[in-house]
Structures are given as structure tokens and as C-alpha cells.
XYZ file of C-alpha atoms in Angstrom:
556
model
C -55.908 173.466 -122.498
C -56.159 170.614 -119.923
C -59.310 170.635 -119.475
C -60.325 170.049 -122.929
C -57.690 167.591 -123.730
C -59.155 165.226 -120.783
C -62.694 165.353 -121.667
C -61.287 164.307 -124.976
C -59.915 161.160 -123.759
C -61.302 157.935 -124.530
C -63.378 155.795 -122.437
C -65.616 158.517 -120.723
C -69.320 157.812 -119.190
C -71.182 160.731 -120.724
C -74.381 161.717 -119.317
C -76.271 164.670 -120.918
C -79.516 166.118 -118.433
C -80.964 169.915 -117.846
C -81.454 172.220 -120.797
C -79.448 170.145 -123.212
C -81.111 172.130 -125.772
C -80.613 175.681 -124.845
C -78.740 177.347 -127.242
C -75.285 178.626 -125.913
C -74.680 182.712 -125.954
C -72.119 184.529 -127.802
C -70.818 185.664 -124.548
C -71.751 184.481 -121.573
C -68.898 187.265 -118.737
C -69.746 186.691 -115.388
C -70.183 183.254 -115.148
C -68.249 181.719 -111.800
C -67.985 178.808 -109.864
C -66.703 178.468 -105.912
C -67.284 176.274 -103.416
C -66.246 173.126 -104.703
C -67.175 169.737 -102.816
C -68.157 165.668 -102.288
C -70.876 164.430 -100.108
C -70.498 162.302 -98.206
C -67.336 164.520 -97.317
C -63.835 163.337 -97.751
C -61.693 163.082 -94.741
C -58.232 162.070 -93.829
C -59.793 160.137 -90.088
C -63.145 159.809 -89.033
C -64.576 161.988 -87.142
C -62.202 164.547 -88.556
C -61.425 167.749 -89.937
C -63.092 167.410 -93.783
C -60.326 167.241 -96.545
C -62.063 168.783 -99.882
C -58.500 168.583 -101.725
C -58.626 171.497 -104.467
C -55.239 172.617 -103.929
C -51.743 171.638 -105.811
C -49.918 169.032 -103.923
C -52.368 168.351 -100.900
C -53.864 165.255 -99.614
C -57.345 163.856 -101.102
C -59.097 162.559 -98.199
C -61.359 159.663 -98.559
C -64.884 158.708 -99.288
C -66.552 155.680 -97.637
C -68.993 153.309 -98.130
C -72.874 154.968 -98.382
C -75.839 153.712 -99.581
C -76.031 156.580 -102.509
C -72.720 157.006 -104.722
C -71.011 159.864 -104.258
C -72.692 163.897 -105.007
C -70.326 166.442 -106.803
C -71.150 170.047 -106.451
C -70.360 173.585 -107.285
C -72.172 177.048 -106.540
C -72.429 178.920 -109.840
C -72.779 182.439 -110.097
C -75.082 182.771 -113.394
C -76.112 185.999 -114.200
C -79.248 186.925 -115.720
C -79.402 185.915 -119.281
C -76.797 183.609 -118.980
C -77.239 180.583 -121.256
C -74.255 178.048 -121.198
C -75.060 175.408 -118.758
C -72.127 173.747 -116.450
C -70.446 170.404 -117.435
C -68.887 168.139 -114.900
C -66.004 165.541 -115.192
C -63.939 163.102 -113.166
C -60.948 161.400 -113.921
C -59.604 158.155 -112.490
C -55.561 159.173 -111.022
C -54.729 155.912 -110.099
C -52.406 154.659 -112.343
C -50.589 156.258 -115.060
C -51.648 157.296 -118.068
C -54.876 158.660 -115.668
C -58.288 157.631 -117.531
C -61.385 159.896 -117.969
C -64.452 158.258 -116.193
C -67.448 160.299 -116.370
C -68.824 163.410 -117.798
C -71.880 165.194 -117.270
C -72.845 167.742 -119.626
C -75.387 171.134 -119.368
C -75.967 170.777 -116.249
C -79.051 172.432 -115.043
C -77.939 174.468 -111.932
C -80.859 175.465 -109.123
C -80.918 177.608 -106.055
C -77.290 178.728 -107.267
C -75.681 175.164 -107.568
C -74.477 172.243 -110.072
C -75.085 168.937 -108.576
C -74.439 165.623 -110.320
C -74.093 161.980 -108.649
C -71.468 160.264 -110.022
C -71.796 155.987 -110.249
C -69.742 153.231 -110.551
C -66.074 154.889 -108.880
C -64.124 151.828 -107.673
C -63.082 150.671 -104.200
C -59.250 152.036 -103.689
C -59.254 154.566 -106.479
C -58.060 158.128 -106.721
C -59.964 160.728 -108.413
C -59.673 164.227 -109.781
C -63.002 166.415 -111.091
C -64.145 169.746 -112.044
C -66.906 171.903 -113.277
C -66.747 173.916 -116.096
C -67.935 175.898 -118.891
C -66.023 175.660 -122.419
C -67.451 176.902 -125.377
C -69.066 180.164 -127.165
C -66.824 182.499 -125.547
C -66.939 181.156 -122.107
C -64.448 179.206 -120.444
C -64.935 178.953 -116.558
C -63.728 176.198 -113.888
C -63.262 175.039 -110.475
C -59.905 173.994 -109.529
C -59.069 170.215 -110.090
C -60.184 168.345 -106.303
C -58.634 165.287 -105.722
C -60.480 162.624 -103.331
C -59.822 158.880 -102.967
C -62.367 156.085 -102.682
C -62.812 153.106 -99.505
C -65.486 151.226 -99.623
C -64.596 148.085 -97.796
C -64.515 148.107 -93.792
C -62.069 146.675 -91.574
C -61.694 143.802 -89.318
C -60.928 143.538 -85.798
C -59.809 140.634 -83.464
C -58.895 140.923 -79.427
C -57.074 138.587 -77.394
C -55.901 138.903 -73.598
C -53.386 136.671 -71.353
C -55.280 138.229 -68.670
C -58.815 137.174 -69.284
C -58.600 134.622 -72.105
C -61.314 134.311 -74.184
C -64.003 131.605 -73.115
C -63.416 128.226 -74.941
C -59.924 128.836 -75.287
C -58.863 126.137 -72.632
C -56.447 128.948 -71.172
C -57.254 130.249 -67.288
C -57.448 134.183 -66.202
C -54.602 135.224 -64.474
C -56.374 137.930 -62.979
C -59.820 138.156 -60.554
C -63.044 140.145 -61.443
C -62.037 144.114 -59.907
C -58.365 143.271 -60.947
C -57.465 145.618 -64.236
C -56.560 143.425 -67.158
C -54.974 144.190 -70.814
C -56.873 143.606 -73.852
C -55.329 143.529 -77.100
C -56.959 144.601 -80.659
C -55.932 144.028 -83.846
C -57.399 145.155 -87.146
C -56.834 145.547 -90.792
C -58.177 147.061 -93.728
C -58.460 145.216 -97.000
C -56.628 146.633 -99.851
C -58.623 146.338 -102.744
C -57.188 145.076 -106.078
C -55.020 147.642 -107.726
C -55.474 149.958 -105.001
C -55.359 151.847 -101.559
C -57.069 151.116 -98.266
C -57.476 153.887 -96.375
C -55.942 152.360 -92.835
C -57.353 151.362 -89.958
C -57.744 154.849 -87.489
C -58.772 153.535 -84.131
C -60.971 150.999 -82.239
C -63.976 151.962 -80.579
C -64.623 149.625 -77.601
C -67.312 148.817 -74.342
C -67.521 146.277 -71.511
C -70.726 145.144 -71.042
C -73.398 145.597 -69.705
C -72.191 149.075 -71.154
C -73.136 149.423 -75.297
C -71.033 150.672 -78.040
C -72.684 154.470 -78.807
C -72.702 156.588 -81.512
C -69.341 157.103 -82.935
C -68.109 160.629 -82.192
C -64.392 160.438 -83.724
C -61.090 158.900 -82.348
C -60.306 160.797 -79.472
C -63.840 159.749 -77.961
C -64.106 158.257 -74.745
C -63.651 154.568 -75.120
C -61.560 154.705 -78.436
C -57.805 153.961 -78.840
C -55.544 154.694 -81.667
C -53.544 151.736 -83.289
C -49.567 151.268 -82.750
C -47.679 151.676 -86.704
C -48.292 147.491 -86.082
C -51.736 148.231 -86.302
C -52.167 146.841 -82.704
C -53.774 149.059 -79.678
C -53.819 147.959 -75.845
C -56.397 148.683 -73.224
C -56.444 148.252 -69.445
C -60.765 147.340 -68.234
C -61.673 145.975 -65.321
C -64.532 143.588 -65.432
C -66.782 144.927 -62.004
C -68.629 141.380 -61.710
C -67.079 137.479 -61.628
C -68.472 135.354 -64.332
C -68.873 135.625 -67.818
C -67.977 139.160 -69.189
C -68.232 140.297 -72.731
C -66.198 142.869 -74.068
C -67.652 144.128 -77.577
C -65.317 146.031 -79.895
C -65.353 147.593 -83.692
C -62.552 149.009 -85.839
C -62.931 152.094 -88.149
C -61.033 153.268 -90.990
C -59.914 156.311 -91.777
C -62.656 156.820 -93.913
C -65.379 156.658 -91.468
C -66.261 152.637 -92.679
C -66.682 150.634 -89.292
C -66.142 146.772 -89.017
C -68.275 144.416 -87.851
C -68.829 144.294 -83.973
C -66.555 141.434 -82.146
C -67.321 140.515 -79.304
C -65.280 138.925 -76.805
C -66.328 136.384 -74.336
C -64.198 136.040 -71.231
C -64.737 134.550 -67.999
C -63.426 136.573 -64.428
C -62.943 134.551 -61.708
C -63.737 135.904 -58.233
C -60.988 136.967 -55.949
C -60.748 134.283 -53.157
C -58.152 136.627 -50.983
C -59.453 140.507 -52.091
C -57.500 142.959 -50.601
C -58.688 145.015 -47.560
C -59.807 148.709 -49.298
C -61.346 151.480 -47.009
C -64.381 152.514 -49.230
C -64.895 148.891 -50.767
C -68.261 147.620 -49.665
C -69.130 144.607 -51.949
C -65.621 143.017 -51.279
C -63.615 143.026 -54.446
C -60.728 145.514 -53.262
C -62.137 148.394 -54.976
C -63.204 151.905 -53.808
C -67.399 152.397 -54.194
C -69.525 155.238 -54.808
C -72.472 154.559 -52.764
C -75.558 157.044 -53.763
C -79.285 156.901 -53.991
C -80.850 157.352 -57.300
C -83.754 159.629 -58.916
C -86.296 156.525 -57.487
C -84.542 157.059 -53.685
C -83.203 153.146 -54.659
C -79.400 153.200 -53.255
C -76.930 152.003 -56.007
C -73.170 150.572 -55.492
C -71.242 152.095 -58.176
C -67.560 150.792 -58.475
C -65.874 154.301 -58.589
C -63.214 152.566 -61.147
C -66.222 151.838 -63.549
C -66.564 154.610 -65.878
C -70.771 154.000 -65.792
C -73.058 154.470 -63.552
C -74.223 150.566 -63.838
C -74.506 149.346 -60.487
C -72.700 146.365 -59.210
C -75.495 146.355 -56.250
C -78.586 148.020 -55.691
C -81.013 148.416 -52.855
C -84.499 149.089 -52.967
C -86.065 151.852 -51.630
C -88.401 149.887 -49.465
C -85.383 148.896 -47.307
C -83.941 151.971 -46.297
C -83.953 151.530 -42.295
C -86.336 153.646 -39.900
C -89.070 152.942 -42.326
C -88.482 155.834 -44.815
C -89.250 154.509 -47.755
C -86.280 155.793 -49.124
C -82.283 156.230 -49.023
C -82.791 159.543 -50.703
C -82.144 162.734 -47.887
C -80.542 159.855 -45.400
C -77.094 160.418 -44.663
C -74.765 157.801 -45.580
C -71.248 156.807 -44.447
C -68.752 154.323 -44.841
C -65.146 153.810 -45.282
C -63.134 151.190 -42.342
C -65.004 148.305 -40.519
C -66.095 147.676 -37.095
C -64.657 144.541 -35.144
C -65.145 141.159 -36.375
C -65.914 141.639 -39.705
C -65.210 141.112 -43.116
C -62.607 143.230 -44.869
C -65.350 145.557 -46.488
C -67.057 148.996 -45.272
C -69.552 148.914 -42.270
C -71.915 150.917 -43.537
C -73.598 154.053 -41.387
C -76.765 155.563 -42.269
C -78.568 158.592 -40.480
C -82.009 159.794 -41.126
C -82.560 163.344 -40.182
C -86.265 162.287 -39.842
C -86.520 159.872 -37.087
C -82.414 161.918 -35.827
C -81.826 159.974 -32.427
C -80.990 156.310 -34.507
C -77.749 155.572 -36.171
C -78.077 152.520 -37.820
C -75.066 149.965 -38.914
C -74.990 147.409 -41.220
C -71.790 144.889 -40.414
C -70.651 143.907 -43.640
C -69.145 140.134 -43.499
C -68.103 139.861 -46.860
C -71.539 140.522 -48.591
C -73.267 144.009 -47.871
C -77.217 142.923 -46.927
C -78.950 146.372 -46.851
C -82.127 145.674 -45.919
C -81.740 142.052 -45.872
C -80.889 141.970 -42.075
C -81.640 143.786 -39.452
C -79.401 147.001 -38.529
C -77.718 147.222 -35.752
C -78.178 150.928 -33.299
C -75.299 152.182 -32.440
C -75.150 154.208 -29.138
C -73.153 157.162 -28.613
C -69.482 157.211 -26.585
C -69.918 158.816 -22.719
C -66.730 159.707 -22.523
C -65.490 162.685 -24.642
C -61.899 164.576 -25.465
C -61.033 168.335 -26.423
C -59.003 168.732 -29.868
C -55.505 167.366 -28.345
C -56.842 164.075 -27.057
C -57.452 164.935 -23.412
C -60.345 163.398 -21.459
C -62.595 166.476 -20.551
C -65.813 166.521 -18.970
C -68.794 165.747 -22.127
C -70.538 169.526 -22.527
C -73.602 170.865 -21.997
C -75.689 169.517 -24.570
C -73.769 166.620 -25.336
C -76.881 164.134 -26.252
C -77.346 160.727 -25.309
C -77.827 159.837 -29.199
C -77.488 161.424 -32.244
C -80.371 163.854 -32.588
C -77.918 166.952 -33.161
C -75.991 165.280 -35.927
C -76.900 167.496 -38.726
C -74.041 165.814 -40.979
C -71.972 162.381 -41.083
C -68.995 161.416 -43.154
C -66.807 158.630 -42.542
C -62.996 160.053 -41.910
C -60.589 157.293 -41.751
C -59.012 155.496 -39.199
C -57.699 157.842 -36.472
C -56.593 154.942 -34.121
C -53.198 154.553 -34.284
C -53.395 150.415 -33.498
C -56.299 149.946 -35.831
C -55.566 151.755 -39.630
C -58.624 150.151 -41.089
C -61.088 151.299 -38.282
C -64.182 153.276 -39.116
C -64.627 156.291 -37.342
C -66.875 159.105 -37.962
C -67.023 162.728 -38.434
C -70.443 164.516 -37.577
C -71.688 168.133 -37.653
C -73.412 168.891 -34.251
C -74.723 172.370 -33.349
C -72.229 174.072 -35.702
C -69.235 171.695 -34.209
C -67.009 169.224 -35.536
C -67.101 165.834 -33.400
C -65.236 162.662 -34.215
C -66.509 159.188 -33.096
C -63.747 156.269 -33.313
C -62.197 153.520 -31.136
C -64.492 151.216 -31.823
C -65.953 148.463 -30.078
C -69.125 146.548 -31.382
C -71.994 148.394 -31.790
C -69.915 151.699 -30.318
C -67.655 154.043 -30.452
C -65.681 154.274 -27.266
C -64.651 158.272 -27.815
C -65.969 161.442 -28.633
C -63.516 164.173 -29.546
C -64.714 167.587 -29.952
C -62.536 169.021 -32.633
C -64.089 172.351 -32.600
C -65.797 175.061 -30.623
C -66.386 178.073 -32.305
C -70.306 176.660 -33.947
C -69.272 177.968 -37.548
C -69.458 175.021 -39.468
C -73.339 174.681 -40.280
C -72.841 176.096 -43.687
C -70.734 173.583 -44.756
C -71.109 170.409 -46.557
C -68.147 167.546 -45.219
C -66.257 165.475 -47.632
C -64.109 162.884 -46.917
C -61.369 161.568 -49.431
C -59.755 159.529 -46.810
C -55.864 158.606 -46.256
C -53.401 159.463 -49.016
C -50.020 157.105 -49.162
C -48.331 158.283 -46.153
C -51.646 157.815 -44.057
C -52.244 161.444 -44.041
C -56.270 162.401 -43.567
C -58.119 165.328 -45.104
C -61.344 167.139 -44.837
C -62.810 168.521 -47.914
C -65.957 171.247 -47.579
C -68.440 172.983 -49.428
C -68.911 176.359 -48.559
C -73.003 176.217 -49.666
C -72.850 180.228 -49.948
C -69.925 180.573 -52.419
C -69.578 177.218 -53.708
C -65.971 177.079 -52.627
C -64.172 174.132 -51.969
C -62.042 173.175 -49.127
C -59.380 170.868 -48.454
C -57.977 171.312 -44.896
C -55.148 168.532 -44.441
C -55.050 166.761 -40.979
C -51.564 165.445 -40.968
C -50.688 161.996 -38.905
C -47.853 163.206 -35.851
C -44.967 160.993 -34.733
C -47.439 159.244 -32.622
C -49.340 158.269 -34.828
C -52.588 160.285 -33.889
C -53.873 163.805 -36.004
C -53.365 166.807 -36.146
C -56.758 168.773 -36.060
C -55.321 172.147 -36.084
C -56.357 173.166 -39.775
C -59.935 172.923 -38.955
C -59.894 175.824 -36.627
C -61.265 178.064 -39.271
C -63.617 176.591 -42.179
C -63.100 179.752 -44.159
C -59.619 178.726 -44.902
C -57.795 176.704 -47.387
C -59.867 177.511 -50.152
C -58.676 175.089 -53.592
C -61.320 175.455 -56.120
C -64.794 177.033 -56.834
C -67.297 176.379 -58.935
C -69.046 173.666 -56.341
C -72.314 175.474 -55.903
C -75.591 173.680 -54.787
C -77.115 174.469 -57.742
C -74.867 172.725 -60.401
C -73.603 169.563 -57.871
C -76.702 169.317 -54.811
C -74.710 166.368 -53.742
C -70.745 165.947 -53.299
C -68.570 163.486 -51.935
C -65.596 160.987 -52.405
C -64.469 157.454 -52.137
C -60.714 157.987 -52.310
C -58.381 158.025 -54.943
C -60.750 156.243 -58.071
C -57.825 156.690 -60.841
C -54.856 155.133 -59.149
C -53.039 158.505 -59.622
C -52.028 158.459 -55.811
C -54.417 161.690 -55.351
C -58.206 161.336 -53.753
C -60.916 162.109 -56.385
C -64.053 164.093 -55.753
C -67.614 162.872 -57.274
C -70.940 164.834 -57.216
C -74.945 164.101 -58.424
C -76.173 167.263 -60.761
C -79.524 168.111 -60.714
C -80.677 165.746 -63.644
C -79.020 162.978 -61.948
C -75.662 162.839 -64.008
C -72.554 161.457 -61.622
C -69.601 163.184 -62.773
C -66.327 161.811 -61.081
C -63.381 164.426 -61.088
C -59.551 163.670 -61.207
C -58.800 165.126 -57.770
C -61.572 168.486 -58.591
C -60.440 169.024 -61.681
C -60.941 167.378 -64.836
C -64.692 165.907 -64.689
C -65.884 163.047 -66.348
C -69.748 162.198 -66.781
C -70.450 158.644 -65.901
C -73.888 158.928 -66.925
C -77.496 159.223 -65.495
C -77.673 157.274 -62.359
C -79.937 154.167 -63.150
């Protein structure tokens, strides 16, 4: 039989341990093996389904390098008085005529299994063993499993036209906050006389972020090589200067390459475009939250991370707080004569009649200057623009605000103004037109005092200069998107907002999994506004519109 004519082959490493004494039985029925398998486990990509190959005409999957050779085993069903102890074999496939390699004879088997570790198998080889029993009336076996051997890791380069790499003597073509393309290439080393395994995908980070724990190809911040070999990524470096991009390849045996990493310098935009929602001036959309510590962090919303581009302390959160935690926070458009970047509003429920502003001329200074109080409009409007008497209760500042989000622009002459949506005894005002350190309008949007239960979210214009209101039923947990379409004239239609039970687009929002919600417009370039919330450990999880979420990490 087969099995017996390999074992006879020439050549063969033969190491005898266990019993190798024990006499064998006349008849040893009821001997069995199952459960054939390598460790470290064979697999076809890292990361990836295991490939123990013990069936006619499959695929062997591959070993990689470790520190102890490889372990063959087999469970063994040996009844009682059972004598004949379990051999093990393994022959080399590579190349015809195939060559025996090792043998391991009378195996001792414990807690139900044959084990035996199996030296010297070469880099690129394919290999076929078996345990079995032959002899004294007993002839038992696994079925031949076929695995392959890689034991040398690939390489990796990167190059970009974008953001050449530093010492190169070529110039960036694009500014820091500007996506660029990054190009990797790798390779695997084919041994002498036989197989690499292939280079699976490229595992990648932009500092100051750190390549992790590998978790398999379709991880976040992996990319799978073209048939070239070649894989391209779009990053945006968040900060001008010197950048470093680190990157390793991995095989498809699970062998990784050496980190590269990739130097680059990004200039800083001298023109950056005007964003609503950009407050440190690079053109891109911010997520601006307070932390676990009450410090407030600048996060770009683009980033992926939750490293901050800028943080504040908590010592200079205005009114003498002590913290931006539990202050409510607004900005998206910019007063007159300033930079193209967010004023920013903040509210403190604590000390209620003060709205503070921070005029942002190019370079956000929280803390660093002194805030400016902005004083409320005296002349107000109903819900279709006409000038009405202010109501009864209408304060003189903004003690009743009980919530603040910045809208959008509602001025038809000014699309990148900041105006501002507040809560006020259950009502929905909006504050715009404005003039230095005030808005010159009130509107009154609502009457009916139902929105108290509500948490505001503004995603702000889409393409066509549409506006929306998103909000949080805190009951349910229901979210709301009522749309406030721009009219021929160019002002809003408030209509939608008539009743805040309505509109309902997803659920799931509760206070209890997301205490804190909100949005800085549309974070994914996919033309639709993306919601973000804080869970209670602190995680920031960015969503594609609501859907889809993606965890950015632990706020720092």
C-alpha cells in the first residue's frame, strides 16, 4: 500500500520516542484517528479562514515563519489494552519523484492525541503527512494533508506625486487637509526551488496614528494589492510640516515585512477654501467636542482618529467654568470681518444670560483672547419673515436658551453667515443677519412649546443649499430629519418643523448608548451630511449619514 511504500523510501529523518519498547498486540480493532492538523495553522491569507488540506485535489494553505517549527497532530481513539503506538511521516511534494523527509515512530499519544514537531522543512516547499498504525494486525491512518511552507517576509516600498517623499528634491503638489494618493508596492521572495506565498495586502497608518495589531485584510487601514502587486490609498495629512506615513506588507501566510516608513513634507494651504464647520482654517469640516478631562479637542471630522489637530484646556472655557464639558457649543459660518473659518459660540447653562463669541481670524484662540458678548436682536419675526411685535417673555439675553446649534446661513446675500438656532421655553428661535457682536433678527419659528424633549442637530446645507434640522427624541431615541428647503427667494421654508414628532428616519439614538450627538456636515465627501456622537466611555463614532458607524477611538 502507499503508505508503506513511502516510509520505505530513502532519505527519511527517523525519530523513534514514547514506548518504543512496548510490544505490539496481535490485534489491536478499534484503533482511530480524526482530527488531523498543523500549528501554527495553514491558511490561504492572513487573517483567514484556516486551510488544513486533507482532501483530494484541494489547496494546502501555508505555514509561516514561527519561532518553534511546525506541530503535527492527530486525536487517537485507543481503546483500553491497546498496544501499537502511532507513527508519523511527511513527505516533501515539491518536485517529482516526491522525497520522504521525516518519520516519527511509536508515538506516545496523551490526553487522546499524537503530537510530534517536525524540524528542518524548507522555505517554499510543499508537504504531505499522516499518522498511522501498520503492523500486527492493525493498519489505521489519517488522510494524506497537504500544507506548503513560507518562511521569508515581504518587502514594501511607497511613493506619491502628491506628497513626495522628503529628500527627494521633488515639491508636494498638494497642501496639508488636501487628500493625496500614496502608492505601495511589495514583493515576496521566492525562495530557491520554490513558492512564495504572495503578497495579500498592506497594512498602513499616518502618524501620529500607530500601526495595531493585525486583524486580517479587510481591517480598517489595509488595502489589497492590484494582480501588479501595487495598491493605492487616498490620506490626508491634518497638520503642515513633516508627516510620516508608516506602512508593512503581509503575505499570505501571515509573515509581515519590515515597517517603512515614509517621510513627506505638507505644505500649508496659502488660499484654503472657505468651509462652514472648518475652524482651524484648512478647508475642512471639524468635530469640535470636550473630552473625559472637560479639555475641548478639534477633531478634523475627515481624520479617522480622534487625535486632535487643536486642543483647549479646560482652564479656558469662558465664564470661569473650569470646563467646556456641559457648555453648549456652536459653530458653522462667520461673523463680519473675519477670517474664512467658524466663529465659534459657546453657552453655559450655569452663568445662562452670556453668549460668548470667539472671532476666528484665521487661527481659533480659545481662551487666548478675550470673548466677545453677544447681545440679543430687539426686533423679532413670526415663521414667514414678518416683523411682529417681540412676545411676552422675550428676554433681553439669553437666559431661556436651553439649547444652541449653529444652522447655516439663512441670509439670502450672505451664504457663509452664522446664524443660530436656540431652544427657548419649548420654542424654536433663529438668530441671523449678523452684524458684529449681534444678530440683527429674531425669528420665532415655532409656538406650540413642544420641543423641550428634543436634542437639535445641525448637518448644515447639502449641494443645492438646502438646510435641515436633525433631533433626538430623548424618550424614544428616535431620530429626526425635518428638511427646511431654500424658496425662489432665496429664504426657508420652516414649515416641517411644525410638529417635532414627525419625520422620523432612524432609531436606535437613545441617551444611554450616544449622551451626546451632533454633526459637522458631510465628513465623507459622499454629498450626504454625516452624524457623529460621544458614548458613554468616551468613544466618537462618526456615521455615514446615520448609518454605517465607524469608531474613531477614545477621545484623548
Amino acid at each position: 500500500m502507499r503508505t508503506k511504500r513511502l516510509l520505505a523510501a530513502t532519505g527519511v529523518l527517523t525519530v523513534a520516542v514514547g514506548l518504543a519498547t512496548a510490544p505490539n498486540a496481535v490485534a489491536d480493532a478499534g484503533l482511530a484517528f480524526s482530527n488531523p492538523r498543523v500549528t501554527p495553522v495553514p491558511v490561504l491569507a492572513p487573517g483567514g479562514t484556516p486551510a488544513e488540506d486533507c482532501a483530494p485535489n484541494g489547496t494546502p494553505g501555508w505555514v509561516g515563519l514561527s519561532i518553534a517549527p511546525p506541530t503535527l497532530s492527530a486525536d487517537v481513539q485507543l481503546p483500553a489494552g491497546v498496544t501499537t503506538l502511532p507513527d508519523i511521516a511527511v513527505t516533501d511534494t515539491t518536485t517529482d519523484p516526491h522525497t520522504s523527509v521525516f518519520r516519527a515512530t511509536k508515538l506516545a499519544v496523551q490526553n487522546g492525541t499524537v503530537s510530534v514537531q517536525v524540524p528542518g522543512l524548507q522555505d517554499g516547499h510543499s508537504y504531505v503527512w499522516h499518522a498511522y498504525t501498520a503492523g500486527a494486525g492493525v493498519d489505521a491512518s489519517t488522510p494524506e494533508c497537504h500544507f506548503r511552507v513560507d518562511r521569508t517576509p515581504p518587502t514594501v516600498g511607497v511613493n506619491s506625486t502628491d506628497f513626495p517623499a522628503q529628500g527627494s528634491g521633488q515639491t508636494a503638489t498638494k497642501y496639508a487637509g488636501q487628500p493625496g494618493t500614496f502608492t505601495f508596492t511589495g514583493a515576496d521572495p521566492v525562495p530557491a526551488g520554490g513558492a512564495a506565498s504572495g503578497v495579500a495586502c498592506y497594512q498602513y497608518a499616518l502618524a501620529p496614528a500607530s500601526l495595531g495589531i493585525f486583524t486580517g485584510c479587510g481591517a480598517a487601514n489595509t488595502v489589497v494589492p492590484a494582480a501588479d502587486g501595487t495598491a493605492s490609498v487616498q490620506l490626508t495629512p491634518a497638520d503642515w510640516g513633516t508627516n510620516t506615513l508608516a506602512v508593512q506588507a503581509i503575505d499570505n501566510a501571515g509573515n509581515v515585512s519590515q515597517t517603512v516608513s515614509y517621510g513627506f513634507y505638507a505644505p500649508s494651504n496659502p488660499t484654503p477654501p472657505a468651509t462652514p464647520g472648518d475652524v482651524d482654517n484648512d478647508g475642512l469640516a471639524d468635530i469640535v467636542v470636550p473630552d473625559g478631562a472637560g479639555a475641548l479637542q478639534v477633531i478634523k471630522g475627515n481624520s479617522g482618529s480622534t487625535t486632535p489637530s487643536e486642543a483647549f484646556p479646560a482652564a479656558d472655557a469662558p465664564g470661569g467654568s473650569g470646563s467646556w464639558s456641559g457648555l453648549q457649543i456652536a459653530h458653522r459660518g462667520w461673523m463680519p470681518n473675519t477670517a474664512t473659518a467658524d466663529t465659534v459660540f459657546v453657552h453655559n447653562p450655569q452663568n445662562p444670560g452670556a453668549l460668548y463669541m470667539y472671532r476666528n481670524e484665521g487661527s481659533l484662540q480659545l481662551g487666548g483672547q478675550y470673548p466677545g458678548l453677544v447681545s440679543r436682536p430687539t426686533t423679532c419675526q413670526d415663521v414667514t419673515g414678518a416683523t411682529i411685535g417681540c412676545p411676552a417673555g422675550y428676554g433681553s439675553d439669553w437666559s431661556g436658551v436651553t439649547q444652541l446649534v449653529a444652522l447655516g446661513s439663512t441670509d439670502p446675500g450672505k451664504p457663509n453667515d452664522a446664524a443660530l438656532l436656540t431652544v427657548e421655553g419649548g420654542n424654536l428661535w433663529l438668530f441671523d443677519r449678523a452684524n458684529s457682536l449681534r444678530f440683527t433678527v429674531a425669528q420665532q419659528l415655532t409656538t406650540t412649546g413642544n420641543w423641550s424633549g428634543y436634542d437639535l442637530v445641525a448637518p448644515g446645507a447639502d449641494a443645492q443649499g438646502n438646510l435641515a434640522l436633525w433631533a433626538r427624541d430623548r424618550a424614544t431615541g428616535d431620530l429626526h430629519a425635518f428638511p427646511l428647503p431654500k424658496k425662489a427667494d432665496g429664504t426657508f421654508d420652516f414649515s416641517a418643523l411644525a410638529d417635532p414628532t414627525a419625520h422620523v428616519v432612524a432609531s436606535g439614538f437613545t441617551t444611554a448608548a450616544y449622551p451626546t450627538l451632533g454633526s459637522s456636515g458631510d465628513l465623507d465627501g459622499d454629498g450626504v451630511a454625516d452624524l457623529w456622537a460621544v458614548t458613554p466611555d468616551g468613544h466618537l463614532d462618526v456615521f455615514s449619514g446615520w448609518t454605517e458607524p465607524y469608531d474613531f477611538g477614545v477621545l484623548q
